[in-house]
Tab-separated table of C-alpha atoms (C1' of nucleotides) in Angstrom:
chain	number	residue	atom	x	y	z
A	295	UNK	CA	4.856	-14.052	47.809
A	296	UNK	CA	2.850	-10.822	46.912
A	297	UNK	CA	3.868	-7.010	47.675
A	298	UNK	CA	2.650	-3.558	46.281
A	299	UNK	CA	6.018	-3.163	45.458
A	300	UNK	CA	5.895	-6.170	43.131
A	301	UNK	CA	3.228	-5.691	42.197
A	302	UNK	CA	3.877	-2.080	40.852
A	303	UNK	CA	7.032	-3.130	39.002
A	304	UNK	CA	4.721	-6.016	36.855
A	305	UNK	CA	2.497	-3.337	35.738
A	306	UNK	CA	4.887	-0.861	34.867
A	307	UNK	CA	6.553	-3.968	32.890
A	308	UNK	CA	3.369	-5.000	31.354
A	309	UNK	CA	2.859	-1.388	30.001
A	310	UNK	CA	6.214	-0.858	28.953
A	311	UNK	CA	6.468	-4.460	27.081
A	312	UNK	CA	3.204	-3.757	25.489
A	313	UNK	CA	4.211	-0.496	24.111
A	314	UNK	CA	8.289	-0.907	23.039
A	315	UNK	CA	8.356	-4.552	23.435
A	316	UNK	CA	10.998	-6.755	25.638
A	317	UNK	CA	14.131	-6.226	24.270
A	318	UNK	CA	13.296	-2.290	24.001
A	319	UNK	CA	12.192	-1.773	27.417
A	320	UNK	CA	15.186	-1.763	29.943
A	321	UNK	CA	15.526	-2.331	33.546
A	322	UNK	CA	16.226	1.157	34.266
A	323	UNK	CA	13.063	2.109	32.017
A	324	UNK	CA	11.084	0.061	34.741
A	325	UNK	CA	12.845	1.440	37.868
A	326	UNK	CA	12.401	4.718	36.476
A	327	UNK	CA	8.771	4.588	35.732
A	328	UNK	CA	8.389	2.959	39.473
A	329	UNK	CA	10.661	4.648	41.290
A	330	UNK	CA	12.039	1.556	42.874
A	331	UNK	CA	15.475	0.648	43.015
A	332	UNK	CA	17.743	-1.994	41.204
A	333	UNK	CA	18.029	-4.060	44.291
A	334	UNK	CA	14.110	-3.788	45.130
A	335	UNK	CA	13.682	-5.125	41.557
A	336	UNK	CA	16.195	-8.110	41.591
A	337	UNK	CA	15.040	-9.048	45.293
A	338	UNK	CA	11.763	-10.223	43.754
A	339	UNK	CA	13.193	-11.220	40.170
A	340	UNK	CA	16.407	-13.337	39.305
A	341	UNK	CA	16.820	-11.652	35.819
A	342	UNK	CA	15.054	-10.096	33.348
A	343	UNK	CA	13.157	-12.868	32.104
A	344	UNK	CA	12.196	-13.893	35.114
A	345	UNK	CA	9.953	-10.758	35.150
A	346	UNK	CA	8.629	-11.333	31.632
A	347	UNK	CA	7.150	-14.894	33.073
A	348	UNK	CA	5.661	-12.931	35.744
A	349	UNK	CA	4.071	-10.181	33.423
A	350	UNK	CA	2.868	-13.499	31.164
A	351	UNK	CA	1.310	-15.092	34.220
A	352	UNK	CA	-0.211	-11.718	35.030
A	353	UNK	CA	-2.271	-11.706	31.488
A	354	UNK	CA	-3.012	-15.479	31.624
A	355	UNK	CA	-4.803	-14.939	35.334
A	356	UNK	CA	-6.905	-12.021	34.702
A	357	UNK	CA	-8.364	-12.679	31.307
A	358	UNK	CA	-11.382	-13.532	32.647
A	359	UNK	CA	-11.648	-10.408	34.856
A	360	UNK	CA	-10.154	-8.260	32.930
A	361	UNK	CA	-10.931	-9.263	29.349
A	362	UNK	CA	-13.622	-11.215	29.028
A	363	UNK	CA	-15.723	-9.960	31.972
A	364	UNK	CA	-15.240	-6.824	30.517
A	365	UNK	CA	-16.027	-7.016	26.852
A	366	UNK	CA	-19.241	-8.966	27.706
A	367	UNK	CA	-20.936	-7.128	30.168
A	368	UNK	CA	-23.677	-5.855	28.226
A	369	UNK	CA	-23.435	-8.622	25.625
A	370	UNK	CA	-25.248	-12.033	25.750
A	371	UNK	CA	-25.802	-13.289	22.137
A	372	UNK	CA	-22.819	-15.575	21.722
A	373	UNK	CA	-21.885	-14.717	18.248
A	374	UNK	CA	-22.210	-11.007	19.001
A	375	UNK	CA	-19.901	-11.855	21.618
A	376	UNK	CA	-17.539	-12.506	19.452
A	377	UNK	CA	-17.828	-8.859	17.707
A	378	UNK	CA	-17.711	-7.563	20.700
A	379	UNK	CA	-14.210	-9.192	21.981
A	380	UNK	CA	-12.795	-7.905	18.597
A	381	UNK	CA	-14.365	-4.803	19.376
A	382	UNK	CA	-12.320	-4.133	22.222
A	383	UNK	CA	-8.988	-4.380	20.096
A	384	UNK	CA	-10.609	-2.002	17.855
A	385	UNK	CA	-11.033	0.609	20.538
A	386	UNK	CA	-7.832	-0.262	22.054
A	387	UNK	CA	-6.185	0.564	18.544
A	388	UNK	CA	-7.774	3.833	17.985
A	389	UNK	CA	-7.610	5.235	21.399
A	390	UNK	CA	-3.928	4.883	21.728
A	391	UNK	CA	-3.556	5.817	18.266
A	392	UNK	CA	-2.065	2.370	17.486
A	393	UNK	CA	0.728	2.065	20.344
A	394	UNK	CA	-1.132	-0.665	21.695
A	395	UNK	CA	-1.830	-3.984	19.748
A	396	UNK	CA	-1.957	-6.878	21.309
A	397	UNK	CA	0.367	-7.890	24.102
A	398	UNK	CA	0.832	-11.195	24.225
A	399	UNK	CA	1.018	-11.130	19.587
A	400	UNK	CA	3.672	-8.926	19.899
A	401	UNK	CA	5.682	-11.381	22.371
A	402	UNK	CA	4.971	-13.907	20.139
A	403	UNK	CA	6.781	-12.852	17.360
A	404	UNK	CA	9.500	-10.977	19.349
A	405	UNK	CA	10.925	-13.755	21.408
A	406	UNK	CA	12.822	-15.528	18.956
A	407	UNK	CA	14.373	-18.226	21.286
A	408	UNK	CA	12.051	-18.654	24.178
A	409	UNK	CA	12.884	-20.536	26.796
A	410	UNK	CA	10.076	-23.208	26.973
A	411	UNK	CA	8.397	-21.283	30.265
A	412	UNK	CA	8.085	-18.302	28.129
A	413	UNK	CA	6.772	-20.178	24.904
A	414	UNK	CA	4.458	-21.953	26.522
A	415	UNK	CA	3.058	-19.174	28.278
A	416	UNK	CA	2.241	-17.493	25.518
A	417	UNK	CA	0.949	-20.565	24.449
A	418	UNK	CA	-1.514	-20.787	27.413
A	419	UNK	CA	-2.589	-17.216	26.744
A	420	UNK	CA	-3.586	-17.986	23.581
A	421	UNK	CA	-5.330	-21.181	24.073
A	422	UNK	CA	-7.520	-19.731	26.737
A	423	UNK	CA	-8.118	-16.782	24.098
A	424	UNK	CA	-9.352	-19.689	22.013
A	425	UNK	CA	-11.588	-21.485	24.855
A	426	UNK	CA	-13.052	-18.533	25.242
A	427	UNK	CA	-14.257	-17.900	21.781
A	428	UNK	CA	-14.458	-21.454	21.337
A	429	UNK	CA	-17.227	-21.380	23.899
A	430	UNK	CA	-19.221	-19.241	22.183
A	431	UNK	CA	-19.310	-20.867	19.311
A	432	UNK	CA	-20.242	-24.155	21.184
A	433	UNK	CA	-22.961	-22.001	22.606
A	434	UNK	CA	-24.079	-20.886	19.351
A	435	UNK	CA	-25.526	-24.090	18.930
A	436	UNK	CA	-27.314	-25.218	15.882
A	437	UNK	CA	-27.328	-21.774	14.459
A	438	UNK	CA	-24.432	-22.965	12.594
A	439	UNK	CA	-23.788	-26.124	10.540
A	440	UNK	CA	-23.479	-29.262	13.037
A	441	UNK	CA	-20.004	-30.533	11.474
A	442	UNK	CA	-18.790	-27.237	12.182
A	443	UNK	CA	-15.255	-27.810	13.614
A	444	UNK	CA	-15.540	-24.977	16.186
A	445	UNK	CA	-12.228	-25.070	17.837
A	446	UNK	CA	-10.452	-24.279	14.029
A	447	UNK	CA	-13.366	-21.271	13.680
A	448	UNK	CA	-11.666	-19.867	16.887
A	449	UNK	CA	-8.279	-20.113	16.462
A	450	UNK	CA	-9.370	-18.578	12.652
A	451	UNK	CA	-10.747	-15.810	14.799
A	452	UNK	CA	-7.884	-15.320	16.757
A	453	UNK	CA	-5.546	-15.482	13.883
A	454	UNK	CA	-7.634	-12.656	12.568
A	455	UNK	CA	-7.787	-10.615	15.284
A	456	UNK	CA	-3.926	-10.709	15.222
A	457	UNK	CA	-3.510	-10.122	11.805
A	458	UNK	CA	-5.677	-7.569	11.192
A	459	UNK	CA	-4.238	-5.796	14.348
A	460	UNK	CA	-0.519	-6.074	12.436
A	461	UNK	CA	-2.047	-5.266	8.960
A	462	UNK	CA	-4.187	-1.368	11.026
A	463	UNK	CA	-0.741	-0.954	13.139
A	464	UNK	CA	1.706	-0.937	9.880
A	465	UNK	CA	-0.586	1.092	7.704
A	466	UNK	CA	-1.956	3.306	10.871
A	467	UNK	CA	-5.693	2.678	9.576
A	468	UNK	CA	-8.128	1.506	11.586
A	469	UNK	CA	-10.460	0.371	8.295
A	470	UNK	CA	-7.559	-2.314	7.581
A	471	UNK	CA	-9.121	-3.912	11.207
A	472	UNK	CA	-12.841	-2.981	10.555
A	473	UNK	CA	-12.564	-4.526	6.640
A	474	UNK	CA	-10.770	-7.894	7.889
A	475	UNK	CA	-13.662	-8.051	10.822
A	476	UNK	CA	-16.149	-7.126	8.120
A	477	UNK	CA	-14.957	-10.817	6.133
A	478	UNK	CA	-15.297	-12.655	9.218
A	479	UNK	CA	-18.929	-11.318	9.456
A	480	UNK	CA	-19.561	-12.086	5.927
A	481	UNK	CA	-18.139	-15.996	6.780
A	482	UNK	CA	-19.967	-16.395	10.206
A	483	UNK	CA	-23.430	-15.140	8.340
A	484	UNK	CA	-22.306	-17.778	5.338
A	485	UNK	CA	-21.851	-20.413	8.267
A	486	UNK	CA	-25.184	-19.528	9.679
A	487	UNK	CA	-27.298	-19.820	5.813
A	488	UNK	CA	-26.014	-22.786	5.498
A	489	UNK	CA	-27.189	-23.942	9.016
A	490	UNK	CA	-30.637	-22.610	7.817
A	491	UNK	CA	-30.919	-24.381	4.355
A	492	UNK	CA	-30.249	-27.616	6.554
A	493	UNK	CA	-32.821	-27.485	8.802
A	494	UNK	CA	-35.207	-26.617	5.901
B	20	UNK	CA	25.375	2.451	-5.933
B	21	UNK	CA	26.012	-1.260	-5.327
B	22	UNK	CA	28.869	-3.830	-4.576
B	23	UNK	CA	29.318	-7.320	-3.571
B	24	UNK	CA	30.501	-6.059	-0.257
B	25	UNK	CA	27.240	-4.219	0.290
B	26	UNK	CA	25.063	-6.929	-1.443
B	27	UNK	CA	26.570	-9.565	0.908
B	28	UNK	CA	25.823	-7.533	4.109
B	29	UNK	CA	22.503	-7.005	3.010
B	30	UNK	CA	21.886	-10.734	2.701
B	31	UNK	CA	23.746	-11.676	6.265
B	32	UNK	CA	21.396	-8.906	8.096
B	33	UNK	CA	18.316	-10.332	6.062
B	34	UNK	CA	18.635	-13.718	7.968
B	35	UNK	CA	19.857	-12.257	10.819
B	36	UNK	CA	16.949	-10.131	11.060
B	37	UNK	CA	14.222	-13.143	10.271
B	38	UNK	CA	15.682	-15.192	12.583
B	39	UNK	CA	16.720	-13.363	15.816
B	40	UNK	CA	14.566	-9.838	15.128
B	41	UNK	CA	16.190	-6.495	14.606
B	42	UNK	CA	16.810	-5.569	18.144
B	43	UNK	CA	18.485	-8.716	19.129
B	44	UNK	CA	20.790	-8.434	15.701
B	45	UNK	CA	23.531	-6.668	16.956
B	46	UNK	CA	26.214	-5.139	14.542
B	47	UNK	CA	28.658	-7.577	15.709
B	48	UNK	CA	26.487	-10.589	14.763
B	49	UNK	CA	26.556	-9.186	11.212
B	50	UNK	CA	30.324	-8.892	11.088
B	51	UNK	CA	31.047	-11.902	12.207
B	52	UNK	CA	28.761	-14.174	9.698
B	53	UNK	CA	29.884	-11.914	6.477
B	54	UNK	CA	33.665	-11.443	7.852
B	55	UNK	CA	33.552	-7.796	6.734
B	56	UNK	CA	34.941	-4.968	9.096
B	57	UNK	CA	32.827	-2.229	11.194
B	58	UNK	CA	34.652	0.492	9.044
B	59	UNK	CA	33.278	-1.672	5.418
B	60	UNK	CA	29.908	-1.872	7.034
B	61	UNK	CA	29.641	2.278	8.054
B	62	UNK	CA	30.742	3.062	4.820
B	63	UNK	CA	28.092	1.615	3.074
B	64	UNK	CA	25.265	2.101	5.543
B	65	UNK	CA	25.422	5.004	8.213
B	66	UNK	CA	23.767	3.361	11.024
B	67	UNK	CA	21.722	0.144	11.558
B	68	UNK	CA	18.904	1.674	11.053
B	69	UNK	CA	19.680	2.217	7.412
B	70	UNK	CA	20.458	-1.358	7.076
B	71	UNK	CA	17.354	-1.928	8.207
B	72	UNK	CA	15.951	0.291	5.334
B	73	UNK	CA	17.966	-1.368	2.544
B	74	UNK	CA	16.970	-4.983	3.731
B	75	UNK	CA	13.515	-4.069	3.391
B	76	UNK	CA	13.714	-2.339	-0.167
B	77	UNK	CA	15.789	-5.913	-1.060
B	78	UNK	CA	12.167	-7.481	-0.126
B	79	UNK	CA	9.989	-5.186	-1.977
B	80	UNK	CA	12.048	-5.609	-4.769
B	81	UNK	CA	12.154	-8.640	-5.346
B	82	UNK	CA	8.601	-9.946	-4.522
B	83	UNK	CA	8.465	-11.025	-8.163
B	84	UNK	CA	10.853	-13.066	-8.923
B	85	UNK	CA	11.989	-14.233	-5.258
B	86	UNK	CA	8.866	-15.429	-3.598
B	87	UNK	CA	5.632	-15.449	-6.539
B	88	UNK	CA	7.508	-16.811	-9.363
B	89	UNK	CA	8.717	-19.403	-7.514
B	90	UNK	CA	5.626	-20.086	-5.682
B	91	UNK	CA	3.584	-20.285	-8.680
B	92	UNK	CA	6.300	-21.585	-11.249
B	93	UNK	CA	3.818	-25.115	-11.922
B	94	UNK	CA	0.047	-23.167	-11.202
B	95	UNK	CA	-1.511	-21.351	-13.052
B	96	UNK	CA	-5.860	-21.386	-11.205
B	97	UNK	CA	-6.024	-18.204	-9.676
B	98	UNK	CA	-7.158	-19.594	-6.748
B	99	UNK	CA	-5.207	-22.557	-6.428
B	100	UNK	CA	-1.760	-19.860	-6.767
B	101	UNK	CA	-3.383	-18.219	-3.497
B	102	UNK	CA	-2.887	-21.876	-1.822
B	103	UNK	CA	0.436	-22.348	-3.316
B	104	UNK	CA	1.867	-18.840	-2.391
B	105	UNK	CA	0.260	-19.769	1.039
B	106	UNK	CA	1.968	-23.246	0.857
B	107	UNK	CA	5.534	-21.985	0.591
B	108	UNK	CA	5.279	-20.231	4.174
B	109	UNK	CA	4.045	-23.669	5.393
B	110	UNK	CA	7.146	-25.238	4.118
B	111	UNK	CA	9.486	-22.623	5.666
B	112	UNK	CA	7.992	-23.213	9.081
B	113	UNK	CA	8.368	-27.105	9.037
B	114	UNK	CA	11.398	-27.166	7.327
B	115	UNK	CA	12.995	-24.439	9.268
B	116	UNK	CA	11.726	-25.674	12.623
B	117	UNK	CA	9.835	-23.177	13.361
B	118	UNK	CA	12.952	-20.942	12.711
B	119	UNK	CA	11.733	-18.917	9.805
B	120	UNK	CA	8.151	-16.654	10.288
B	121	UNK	CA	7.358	-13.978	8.074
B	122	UNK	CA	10.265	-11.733	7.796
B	123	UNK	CA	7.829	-8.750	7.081
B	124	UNK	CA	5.293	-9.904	10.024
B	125	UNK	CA	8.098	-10.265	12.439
B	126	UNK	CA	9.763	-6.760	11.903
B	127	UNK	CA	5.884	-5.089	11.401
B	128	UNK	CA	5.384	-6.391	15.667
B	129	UNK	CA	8.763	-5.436	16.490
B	130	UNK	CA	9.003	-2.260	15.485
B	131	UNK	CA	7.213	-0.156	17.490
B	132	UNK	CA	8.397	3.886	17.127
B	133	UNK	CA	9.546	3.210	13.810
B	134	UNK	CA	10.850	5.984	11.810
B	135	UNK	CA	8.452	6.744	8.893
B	136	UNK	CA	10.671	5.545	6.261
B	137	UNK	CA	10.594	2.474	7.930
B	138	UNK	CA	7.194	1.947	8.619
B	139	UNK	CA	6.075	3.146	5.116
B	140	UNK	CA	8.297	0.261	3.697
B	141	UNK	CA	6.998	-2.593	5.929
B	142	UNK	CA	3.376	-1.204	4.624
B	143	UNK	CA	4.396	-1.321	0.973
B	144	UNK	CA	5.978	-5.219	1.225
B	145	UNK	CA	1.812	-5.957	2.592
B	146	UNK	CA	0.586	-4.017	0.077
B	147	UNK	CA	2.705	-5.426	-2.706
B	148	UNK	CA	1.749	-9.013	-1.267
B	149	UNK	CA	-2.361	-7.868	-0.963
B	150	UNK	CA	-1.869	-6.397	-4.718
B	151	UNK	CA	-0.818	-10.104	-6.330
B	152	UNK	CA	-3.447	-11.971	-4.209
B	153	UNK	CA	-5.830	-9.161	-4.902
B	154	UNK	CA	-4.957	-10.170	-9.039
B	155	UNK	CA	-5.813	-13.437	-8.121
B	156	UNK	CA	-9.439	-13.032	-6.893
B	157	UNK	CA	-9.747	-10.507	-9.627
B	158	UNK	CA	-8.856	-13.426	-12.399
B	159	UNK	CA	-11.105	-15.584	-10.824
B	160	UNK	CA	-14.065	-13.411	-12.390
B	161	UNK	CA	-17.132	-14.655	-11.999
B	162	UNK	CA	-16.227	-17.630	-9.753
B	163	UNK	CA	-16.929	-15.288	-6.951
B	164	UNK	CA	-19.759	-13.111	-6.443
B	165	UNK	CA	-19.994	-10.099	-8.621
B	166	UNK	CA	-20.333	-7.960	-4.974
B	167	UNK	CA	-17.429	-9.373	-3.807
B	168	UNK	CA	-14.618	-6.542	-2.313
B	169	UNK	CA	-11.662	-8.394	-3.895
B	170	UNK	CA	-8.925	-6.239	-2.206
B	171	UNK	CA	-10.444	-6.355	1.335
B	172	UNK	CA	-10.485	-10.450	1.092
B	173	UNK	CA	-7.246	-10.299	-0.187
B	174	UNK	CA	-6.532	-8.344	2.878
B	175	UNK	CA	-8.037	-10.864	4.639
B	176	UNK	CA	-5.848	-13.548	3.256
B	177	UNK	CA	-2.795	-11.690	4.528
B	178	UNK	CA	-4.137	-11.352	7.854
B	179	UNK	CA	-4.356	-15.177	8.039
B	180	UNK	CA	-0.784	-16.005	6.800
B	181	UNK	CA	0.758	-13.869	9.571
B	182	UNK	CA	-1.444	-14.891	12.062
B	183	UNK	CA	-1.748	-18.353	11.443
B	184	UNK	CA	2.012	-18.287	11.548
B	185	UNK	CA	2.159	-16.580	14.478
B	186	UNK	CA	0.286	-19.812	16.030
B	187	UNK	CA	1.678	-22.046	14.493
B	188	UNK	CA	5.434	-20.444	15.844
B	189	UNK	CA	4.048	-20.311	19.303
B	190	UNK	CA	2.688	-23.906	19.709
B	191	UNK	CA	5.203	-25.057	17.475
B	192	UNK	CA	2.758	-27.059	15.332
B	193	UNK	CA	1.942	-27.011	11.998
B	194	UNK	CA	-1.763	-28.058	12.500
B	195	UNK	CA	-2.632	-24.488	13.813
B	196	UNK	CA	-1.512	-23.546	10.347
B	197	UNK	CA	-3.525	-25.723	8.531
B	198	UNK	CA	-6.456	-25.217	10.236
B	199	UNK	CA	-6.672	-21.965	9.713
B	200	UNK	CA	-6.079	-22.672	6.077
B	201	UNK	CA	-8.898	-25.081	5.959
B	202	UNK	CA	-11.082	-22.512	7.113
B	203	UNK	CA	-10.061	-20.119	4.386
B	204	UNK	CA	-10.967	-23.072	2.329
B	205	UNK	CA	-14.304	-23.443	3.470
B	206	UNK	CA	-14.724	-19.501	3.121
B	207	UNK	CA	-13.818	-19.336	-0.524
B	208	UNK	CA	-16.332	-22.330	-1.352
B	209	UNK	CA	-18.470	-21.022	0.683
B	210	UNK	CA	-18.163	-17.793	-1.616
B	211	UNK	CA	-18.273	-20.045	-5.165
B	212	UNK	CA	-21.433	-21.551	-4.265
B	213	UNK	CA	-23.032	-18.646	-3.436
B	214	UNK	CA	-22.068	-17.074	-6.778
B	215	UNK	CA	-22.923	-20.481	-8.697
B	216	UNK	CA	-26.348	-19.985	-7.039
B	217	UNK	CA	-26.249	-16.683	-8.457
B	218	UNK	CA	-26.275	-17.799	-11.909
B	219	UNK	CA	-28.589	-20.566	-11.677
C	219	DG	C1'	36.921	0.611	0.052
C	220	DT	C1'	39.143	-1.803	3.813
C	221	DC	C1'	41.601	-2.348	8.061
C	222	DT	C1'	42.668	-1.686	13.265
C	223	DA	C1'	41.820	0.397	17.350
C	224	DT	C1'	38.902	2.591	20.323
C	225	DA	C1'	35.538	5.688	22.016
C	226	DA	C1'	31.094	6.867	24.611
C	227	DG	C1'	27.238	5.271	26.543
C	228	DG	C1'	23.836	1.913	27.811
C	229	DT	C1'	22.911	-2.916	29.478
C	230	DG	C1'	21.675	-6.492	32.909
C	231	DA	C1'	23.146	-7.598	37.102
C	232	DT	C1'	25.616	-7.552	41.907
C	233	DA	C1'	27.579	-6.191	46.659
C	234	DG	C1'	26.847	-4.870	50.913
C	235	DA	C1'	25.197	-1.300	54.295
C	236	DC	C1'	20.948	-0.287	56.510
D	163	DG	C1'	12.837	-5.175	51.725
D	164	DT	C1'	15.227	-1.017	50.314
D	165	DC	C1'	19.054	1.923	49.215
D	166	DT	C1'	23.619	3.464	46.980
D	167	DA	C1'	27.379	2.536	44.362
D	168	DT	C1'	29.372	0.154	40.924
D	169	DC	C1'	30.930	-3.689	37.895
D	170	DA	C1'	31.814	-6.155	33.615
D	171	DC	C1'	30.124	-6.406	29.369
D	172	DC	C1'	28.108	-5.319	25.047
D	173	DT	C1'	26.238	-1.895	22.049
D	174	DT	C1'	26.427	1.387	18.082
D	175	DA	C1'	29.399	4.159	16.035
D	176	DT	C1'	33.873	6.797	14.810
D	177	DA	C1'	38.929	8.037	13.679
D	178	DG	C1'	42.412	7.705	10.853
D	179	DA	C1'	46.101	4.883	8.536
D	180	DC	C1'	46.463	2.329	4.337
DNA sequence: GTCTATAAGGTGATAGAC
DNA sequence: GTCTATCACCTTATAGAC
């Protein structure tokens, strides 16, 4: 079942997880910020976690509309793709001046002891991160080396993108992010030689 | 000043902290494991936040002899002691279940409005971490490319322990960590070819 | 430096009228 | 589905004797 009123309180608890994580962001933070009341809020959600699942499921549905569709609208080279998905972290970084990383990294390492619904949501959110740049690199073709394990070079490129958000947060500079991208470009073009010496 | 009181808080919150997060550590937790009284523990450190502080100067001071001697006690190839340092945090995940991440990592995502003090000691543990890899590329000489930023791939390196550890925690498989450690592999020969091609 | 007792406020969650 | 009122608990932190 689907309301507006639901609806409102999962953004307002997307936002606020995003920004001061889980454990930071109270009920009364959400209620506040929605102006709905405590038994609005637990008529739609059991607990706390319950709404966390929800706000997981949220991110896990729209990545395609509101990730992907997004980042590769004017984009249709598939490596360049991949640039440009980074990209959108980058921007993301600098134009909240570095409140938000990324949302589902920072639930990762915050939930110490998940219950499994929660792990392996954040699981899911992942591995569709890594489809999705997994894709790309499928439809890259033979521009890079045939024995290319392509699902590793994606969840490398996820790892990086996570990392190198942590690494820009901590220190508050964005050239931590652009020099870890910067290796990635310097592997991928490595990758992409060697495809070329092999054909020759 | 320092006491065996103080030391042995310290050490309790340390775990606590690696384990459960800081936010989800509550005062209580630490009393409990170390058996010391509130009025003991506010003596020695004013608020939690302060125990935060002096947990994360115990890190950065004891990089040396706590986590690189030990990881390099029987290597001495510069690059090989990158793998090694990078092998110890693979054997903390397995043999801590999963338990154990990066203490540094974890707090660095958790910690969103930190106070500067805070935040400027997280940065300094990476930075003292980049530094030693960093020495490691550099002592590799000319088995890189002369062109070669050093510091950014060391950098780089970083960004792939925490964030193949943050996949690895999340799927709760090791393989997500060695992949991405493959690929690292493949960059750096990748990297020694080219500069053996150089000299030829 | 250590102990006991306790304060002051925030937390997730509930009850029950409407 | 929404509102008000409130509970029971846990949190960080303090007071003051020893």
């Amino acid at each position: 079942m689907n309301s507006a009123t639901r609806q409102k309180i999962i953004e307002a608890a997307m936002e606020l997880f995003w920004v001061k994580g889980f454990q930071s962001t109270s009920i009364a933070d959400i209620l506040s910020r929605t102006q709905v009341h405590s038994g609005s809020l637990y008529h739609f959600f059991p607990g706390k976690q319950d709404l966390l699942v929800a706000v997981l499921e949220y991110y896990r549905d729209g990545i395609e509309e509101n990730l992907l569709a997004y980042a590769w609208k004017d984009v249709d080279d598939p490596i360049e793709r991949i640039f440009a998905l980074l990209n959108g972290y980058r921007i993301m970084l600098v134009t909240s001046d570095f409140a938000h990383g990324c949302p589902i990294g920072n639930l990762a390492l915050e939930i110490s002891e998940p219950d499994p619904k929660v792990r392996e949501l954040i699981a899911k959110n992942f591995s569709n991160w890594v489809d999705a740049v997994e894709q790309c690199l499928v439809d890259a073709g033979p521009r890079l080396p045939a024995d290319t394990d392509r699902k590793a070079l994606a969840e490398f490129i996820l790892t990086i993108m996570e990392g190198g958000i942590m690494q820009a947060r901590t220190h508050r500079d964005i050239a931590l992010f652009d020099r870890n991208i910067e290796v990635l470009r310097t592997h991928l073009d490595l990758l992409m030689r060697e495809a070329e010496r092999a054909i020759a």
